[in-house]
Short mmCIF file of C-alpha atoms in Angstrom, two decimals:
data_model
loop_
_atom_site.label_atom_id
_atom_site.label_comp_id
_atom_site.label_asym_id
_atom_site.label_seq_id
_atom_site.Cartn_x
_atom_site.Cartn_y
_atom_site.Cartn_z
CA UNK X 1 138.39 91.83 95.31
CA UNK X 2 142.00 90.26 96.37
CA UNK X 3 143.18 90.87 99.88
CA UNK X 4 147.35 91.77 100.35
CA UNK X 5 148.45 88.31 101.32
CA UNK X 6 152.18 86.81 102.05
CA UNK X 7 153.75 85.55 98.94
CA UNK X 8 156.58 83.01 98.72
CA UNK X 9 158.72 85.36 96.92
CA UNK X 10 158.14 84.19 93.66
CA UNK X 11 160.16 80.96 93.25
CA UNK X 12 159.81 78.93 90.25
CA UNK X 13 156.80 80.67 88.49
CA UNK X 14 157.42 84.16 88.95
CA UNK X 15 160.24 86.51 87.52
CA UNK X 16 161.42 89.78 88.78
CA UNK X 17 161.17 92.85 86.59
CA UNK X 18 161.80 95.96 88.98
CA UNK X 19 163.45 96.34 91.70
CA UNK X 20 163.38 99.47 94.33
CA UNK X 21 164.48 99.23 98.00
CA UNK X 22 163.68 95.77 98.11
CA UNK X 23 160.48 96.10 96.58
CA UNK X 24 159.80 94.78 93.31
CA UNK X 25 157.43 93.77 90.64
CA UNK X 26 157.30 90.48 89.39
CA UNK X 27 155.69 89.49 86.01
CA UNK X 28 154.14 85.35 85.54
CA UNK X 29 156.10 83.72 82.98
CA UNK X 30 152.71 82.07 81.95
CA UNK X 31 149.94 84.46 82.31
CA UNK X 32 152.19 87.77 81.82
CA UNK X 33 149.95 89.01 84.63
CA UNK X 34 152.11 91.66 87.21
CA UNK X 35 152.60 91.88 91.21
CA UNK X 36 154.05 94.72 93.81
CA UNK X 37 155.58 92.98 96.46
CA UNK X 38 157.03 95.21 99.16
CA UNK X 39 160.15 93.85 101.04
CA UNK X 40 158.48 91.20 103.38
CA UNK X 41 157.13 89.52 99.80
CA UNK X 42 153.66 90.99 100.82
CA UNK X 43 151.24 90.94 97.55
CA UNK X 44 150.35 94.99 97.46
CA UNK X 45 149.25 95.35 93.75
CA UNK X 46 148.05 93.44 91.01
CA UNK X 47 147.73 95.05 87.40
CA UNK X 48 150.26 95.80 84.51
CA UNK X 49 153.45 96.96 84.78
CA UNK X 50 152.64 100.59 84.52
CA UNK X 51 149.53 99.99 87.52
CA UNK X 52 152.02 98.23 89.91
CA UNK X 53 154.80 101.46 89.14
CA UNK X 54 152.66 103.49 89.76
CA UNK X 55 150.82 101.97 92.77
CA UNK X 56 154.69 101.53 94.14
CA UNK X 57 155.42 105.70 93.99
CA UNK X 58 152.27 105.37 96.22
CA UNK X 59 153.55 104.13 98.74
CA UNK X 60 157.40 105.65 98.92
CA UNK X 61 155.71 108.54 101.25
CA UNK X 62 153.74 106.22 103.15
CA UNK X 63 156.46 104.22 103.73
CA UNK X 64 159.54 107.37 103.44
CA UNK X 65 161.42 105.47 101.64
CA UNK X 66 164.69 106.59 100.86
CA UNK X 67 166.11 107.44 97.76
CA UNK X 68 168.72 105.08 95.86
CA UNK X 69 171.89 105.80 94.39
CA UNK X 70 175.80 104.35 93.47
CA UNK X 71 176.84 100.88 92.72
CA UNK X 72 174.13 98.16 92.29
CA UNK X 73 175.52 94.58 92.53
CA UNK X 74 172.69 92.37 90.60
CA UNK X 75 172.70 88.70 91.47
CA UNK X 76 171.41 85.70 89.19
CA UNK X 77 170.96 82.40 90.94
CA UNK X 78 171.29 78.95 88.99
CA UNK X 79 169.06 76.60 87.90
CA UNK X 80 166.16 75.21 89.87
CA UNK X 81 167.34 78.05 92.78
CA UNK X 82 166.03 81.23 94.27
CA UNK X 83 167.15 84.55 94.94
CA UNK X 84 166.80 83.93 98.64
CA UNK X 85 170.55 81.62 98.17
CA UNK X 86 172.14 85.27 97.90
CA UNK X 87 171.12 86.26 101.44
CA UNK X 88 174.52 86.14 103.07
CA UNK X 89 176.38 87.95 100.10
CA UNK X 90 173.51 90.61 99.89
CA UNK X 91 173.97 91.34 103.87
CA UNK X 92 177.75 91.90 103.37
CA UNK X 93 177.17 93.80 99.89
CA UNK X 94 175.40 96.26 102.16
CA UNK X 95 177.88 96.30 104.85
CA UNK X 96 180.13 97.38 102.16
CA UNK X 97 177.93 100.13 100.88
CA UNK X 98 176.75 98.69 97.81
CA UNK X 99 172.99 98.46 96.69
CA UNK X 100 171.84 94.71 96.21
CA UNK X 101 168.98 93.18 94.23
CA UNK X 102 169.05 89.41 93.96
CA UNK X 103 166.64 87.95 91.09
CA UNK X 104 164.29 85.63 90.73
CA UNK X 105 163.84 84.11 87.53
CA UNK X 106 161.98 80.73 86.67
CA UNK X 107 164.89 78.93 85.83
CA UNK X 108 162.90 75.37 85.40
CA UNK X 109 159.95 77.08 82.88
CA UNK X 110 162.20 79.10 80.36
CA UNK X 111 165.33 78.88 77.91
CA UNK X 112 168.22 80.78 78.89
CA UNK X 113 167.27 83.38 75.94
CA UNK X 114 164.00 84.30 77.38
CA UNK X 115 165.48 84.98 80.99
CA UNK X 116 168.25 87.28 79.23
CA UNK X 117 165.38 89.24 77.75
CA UNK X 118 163.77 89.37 81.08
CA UNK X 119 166.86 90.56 82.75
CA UNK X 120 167.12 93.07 79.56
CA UNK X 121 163.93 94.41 80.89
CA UNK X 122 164.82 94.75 84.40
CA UNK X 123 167.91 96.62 83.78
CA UNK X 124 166.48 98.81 81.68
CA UNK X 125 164.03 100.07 84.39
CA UNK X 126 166.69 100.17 87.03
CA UNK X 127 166.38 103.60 88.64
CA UNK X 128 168.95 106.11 90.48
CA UNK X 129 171.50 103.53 89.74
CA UNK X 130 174.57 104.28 87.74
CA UNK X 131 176.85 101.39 88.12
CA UNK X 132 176.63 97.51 88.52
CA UNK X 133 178.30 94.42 88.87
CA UNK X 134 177.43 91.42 88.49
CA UNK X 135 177.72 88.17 90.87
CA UNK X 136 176.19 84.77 89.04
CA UNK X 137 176.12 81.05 90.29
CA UNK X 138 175.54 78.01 87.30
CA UNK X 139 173.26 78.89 84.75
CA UNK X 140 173.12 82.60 85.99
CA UNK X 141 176.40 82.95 84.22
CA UNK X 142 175.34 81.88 81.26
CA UNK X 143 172.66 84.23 81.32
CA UNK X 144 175.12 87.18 82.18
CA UNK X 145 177.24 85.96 79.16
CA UNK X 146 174.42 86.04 76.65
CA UNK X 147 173.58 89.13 78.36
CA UNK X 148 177.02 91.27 77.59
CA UNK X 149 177.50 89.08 74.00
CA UNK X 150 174.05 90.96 72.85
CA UNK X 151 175.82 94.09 71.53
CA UNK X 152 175.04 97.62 72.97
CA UNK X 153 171.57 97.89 71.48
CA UNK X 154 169.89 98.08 74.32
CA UNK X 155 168.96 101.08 76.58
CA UNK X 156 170.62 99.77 80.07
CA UNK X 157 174.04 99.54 78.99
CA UNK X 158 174.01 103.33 77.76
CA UNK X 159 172.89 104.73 81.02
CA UNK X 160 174.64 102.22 83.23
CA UNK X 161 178.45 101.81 83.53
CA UNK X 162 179.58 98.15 83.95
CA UNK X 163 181.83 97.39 86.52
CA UNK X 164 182.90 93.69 86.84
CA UNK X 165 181.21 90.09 87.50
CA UNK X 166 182.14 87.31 89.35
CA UNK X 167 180.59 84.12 87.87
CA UNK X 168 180.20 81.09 90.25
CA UNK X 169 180.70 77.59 88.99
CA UNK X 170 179.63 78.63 85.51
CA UNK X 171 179.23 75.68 83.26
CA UNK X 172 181.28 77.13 80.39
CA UNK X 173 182.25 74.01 79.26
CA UNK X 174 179.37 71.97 80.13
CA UNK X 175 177.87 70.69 82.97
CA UNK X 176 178.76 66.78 82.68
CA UNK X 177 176.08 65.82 85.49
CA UNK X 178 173.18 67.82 83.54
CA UNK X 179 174.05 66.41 79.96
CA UNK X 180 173.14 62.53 82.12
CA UNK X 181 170.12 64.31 83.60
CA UNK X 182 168.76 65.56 79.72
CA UNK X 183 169.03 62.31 78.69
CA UNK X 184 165.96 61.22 80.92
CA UNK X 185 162.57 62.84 79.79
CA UNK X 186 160.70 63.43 83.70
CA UNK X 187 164.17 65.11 84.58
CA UNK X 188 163.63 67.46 81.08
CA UNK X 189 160.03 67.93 82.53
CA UNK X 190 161.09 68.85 86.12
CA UNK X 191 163.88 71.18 85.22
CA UNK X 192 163.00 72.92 82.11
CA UNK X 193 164.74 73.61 78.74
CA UNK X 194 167.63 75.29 80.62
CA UNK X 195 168.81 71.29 81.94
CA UNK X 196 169.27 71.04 78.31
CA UNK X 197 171.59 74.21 77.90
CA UNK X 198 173.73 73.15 80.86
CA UNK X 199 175.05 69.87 79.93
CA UNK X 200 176.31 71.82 76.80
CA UNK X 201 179.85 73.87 76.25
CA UNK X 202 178.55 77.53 75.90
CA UNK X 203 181.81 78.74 73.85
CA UNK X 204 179.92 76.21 70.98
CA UNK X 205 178.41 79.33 69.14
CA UNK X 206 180.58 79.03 65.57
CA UNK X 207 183.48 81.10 67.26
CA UNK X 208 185.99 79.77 69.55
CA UNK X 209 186.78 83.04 71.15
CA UNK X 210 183.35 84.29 72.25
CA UNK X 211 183.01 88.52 71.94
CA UNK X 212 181.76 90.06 75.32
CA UNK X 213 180.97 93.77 74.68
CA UNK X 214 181.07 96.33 76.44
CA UNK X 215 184.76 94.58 77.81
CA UNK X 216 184.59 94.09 81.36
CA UNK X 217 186.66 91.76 83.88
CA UNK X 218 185.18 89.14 84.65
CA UNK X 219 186.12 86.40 87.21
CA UNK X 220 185.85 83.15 88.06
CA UNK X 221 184.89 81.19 91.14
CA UNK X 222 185.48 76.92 90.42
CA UNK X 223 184.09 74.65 93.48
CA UNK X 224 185.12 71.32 94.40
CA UNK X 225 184.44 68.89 97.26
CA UNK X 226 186.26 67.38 99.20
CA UNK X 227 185.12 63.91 98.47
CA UNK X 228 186.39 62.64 101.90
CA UNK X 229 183.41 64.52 104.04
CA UNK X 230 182.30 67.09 101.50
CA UNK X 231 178.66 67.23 99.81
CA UNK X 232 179.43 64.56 97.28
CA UNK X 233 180.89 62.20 99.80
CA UNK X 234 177.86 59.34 99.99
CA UNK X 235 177.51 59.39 96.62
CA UNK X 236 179.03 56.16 94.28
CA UNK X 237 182.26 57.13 92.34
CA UNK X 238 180.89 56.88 89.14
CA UNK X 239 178.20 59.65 89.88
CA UNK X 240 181.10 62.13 91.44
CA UNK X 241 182.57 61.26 88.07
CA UNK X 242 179.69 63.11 86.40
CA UNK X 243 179.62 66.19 88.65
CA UNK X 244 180.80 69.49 87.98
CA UNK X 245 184.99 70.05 88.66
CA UNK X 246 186.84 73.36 88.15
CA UNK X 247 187.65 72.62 84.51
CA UNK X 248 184.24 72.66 83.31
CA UNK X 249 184.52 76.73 84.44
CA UNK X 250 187.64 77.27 82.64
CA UNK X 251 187.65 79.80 80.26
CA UNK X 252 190.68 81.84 79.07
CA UNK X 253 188.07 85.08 78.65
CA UNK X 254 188.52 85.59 82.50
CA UNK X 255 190.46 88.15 83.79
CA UNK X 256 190.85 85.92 87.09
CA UNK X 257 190.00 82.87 87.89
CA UNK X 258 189.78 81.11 91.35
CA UNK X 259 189.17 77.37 92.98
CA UNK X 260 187.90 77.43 96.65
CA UNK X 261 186.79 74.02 97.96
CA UNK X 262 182.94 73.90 99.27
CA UNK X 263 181.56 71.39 100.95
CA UNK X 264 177.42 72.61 100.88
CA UNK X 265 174.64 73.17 98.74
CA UNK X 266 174.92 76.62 98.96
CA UNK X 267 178.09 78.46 97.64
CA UNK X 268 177.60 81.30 98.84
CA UNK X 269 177.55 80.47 102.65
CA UNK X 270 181.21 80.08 102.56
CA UNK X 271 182.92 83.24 103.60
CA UNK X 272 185.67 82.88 101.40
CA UNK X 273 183.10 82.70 98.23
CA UNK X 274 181.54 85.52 100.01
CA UNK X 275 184.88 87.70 100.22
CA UNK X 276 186.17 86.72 97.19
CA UNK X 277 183.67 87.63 95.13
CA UNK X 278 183.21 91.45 96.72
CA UNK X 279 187.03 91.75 96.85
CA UNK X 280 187.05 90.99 93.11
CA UNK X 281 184.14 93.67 92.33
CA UNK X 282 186.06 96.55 94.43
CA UNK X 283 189.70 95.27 92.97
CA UNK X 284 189.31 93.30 89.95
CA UNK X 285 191.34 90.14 91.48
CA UNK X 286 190.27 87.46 94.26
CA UNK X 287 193.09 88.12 96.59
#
C-alpha cells in the first residue's frame, strides 16, 4: 500500500501529460508508470492514465473545483530546467485572465522528438480549453517549432485555435556554448541527447525556409548581459565568447522579434520579459 506523500514536482524524471486546475498527471519517462498530483505536488494516485483520470473526477466535488474555460497559455521550460522557472509569468498570466499550465518535461533523459510527442499527448487531452498560446525559453522553442512543423494530423490542433508564441532565447541558430559542452562525453551524460540538439542550427532540416503550419505569429525574445555586472561577468572572455547572443535567435520566420538585456539565471524574473511576452500574446507585437 503507498501513502499520499509530497512530491518534488516532477523535475528531471517525470513529464506532465494532463493538466486541470493545477492538477496534473505525470507519466515516468522510464517506467511509463502514471501519478495524480493535486496542486501542492501531493502524490494522490498511482495507476494508468485512465486510473489517475478517473481518480482526478473523484475528487473535483471533494475539492469543488471549478470549471475551466478561454485562453490557455502553455509554457515549455529549457533544458536541464523546471516548470517552477515560469512562476512569475504564470501569476501575471492569471492576473490577466488567462489559464496557465507550465510543463515539466525531462529535458536531460529525452530527444527533442520524444518531448514533442509528449506535448502531442498533453494537448490532445487538454479539456474546456479552446485557445492557446504559447510562451517557450531555449530548447522549449525548439520543441514548439517541431511541434507546429508536424502538419495538422493530430487531434489538438483541430479542436484548439492557436493564438501566438513568444519563444525565449531560442537557439535557432545554434547554441555556440552547448556545441563546446557535446564535445565532452560526462557533459552528454549529465544533460541528455537534447545538449546535442542545441549546439546545432535548427533551420538545418534540407529547407532553408522552415514551414510552420497552422501560420501563427510568433515572436522573439534575444537576451544579453551586460558583461560589466551581468551574469556572465566573472567568467574569462573566451567562455562569454561561446555563450548564447541575440543572433543565435534570429530568424526571419518571426513576426517580431525583441532584445532585452538580463542579467540572471532566470529570464523570466525580469518584468520586462514578463510584459513583453503577455503584451505580444494579447497584441501580436512587444511594445
Amino acid at each position: 500500500m503507498k501513502f499520499d506523500f509530497f512530491t518534488c514536482g516532477g523535475g528531471q524524471f517525470w513529464e506532465d501529460v494532463f493538466f486541470y486546475q493545477k492538477w496534473r498527471i505525470q507519466r515516468h519517462y522510464k517506467t511509463q508508470e502514471f501519478r495524480l498530483l493535486d496542486p501542492w505536488d501531493i502524490r494522490r494516485y498511482e495507476g494508468s492514465f485512465g486510473e489517475c483520470r478517473q481518480a482526478f473526477v473523484s475528487y473535483i466535488d471533494m475539492y469543488q473545483l471549478s470549471r475551466q474555460k478561454g485562453h490557455m497559455i502553455v509554457m515549455l521550460h529549457g533544458l536541464g530546467e523546471t516548470k517552477n522557472m515560469f512562476k512569475p509569468l504564470w501569476r501575471e498570466a492569471l492576473k490577466h485572465g488567462y489559464l496557465a499550465a507550465a510543463i515539466n518535461y525531462p529535458s536531460t533523459r529525452k530527444s527533442s522528438d520524444a518531448h514533442m510527442q509528449q506535448i502531442n499527448f498533453f494537448l490532445n487531452h487538454l479539456e474546456d480549453v479552446n485557445e492557446v498560446s504559447f510562451v517557450t525559453n531555449g530548447m522549449g522553442g525548439v520543441i514548439l517549432k517541431k511541434l507546429l512543423e508536424q502538419g495538422d494530423k493530430e487531434e489538438w490542433k483541430k479542436k484548439l485555435k492557436i493564438n501566438r508564441a513568444v519563444m525565449v532565447a531560442p537557439p535557432i541558430n545554434g547554441s555556440p556554448f552547448a556545441a563546446k559542452l557535446a564535445r565532452f562525453f560526462v557533459f552528454r551524460k549529465i544533460f541528455g541527447p537534447m545538449l546535442k540538439e542545441a549546439g546545432a542550427p535548427t533551420t538545418a532540416t534540407g529547407r532553408k525556409t522552415p514551414f510552420i503550419n497552422p501560420r501563427i505569429d510568433i515572436g522573439i525574445i534575444a537576451t544579453h548581459d551586460r558583461d560589466e555586472w551581468g551574469a556572465l561577468c566573472f567568467l574569462p572572455r573566451f567562455v562569454k565568447n561561446w555563450c548564447n547572443k541575440p543572433e543565435d535567435s534570429a530568424w526571419s520566420k518571426a513576426k517580431d522579434t525583441v532584445v532585452i538585456r538580463n542579467n540572471g539565471a532566470n529570464p523570466f524574473k525580469n518584468k520586462r520579459i514578463v510584459n513583453a511576452s503577455l503584451n505580444f500574446i494579447k497584441k501580436g507585437k512587444f511594445k
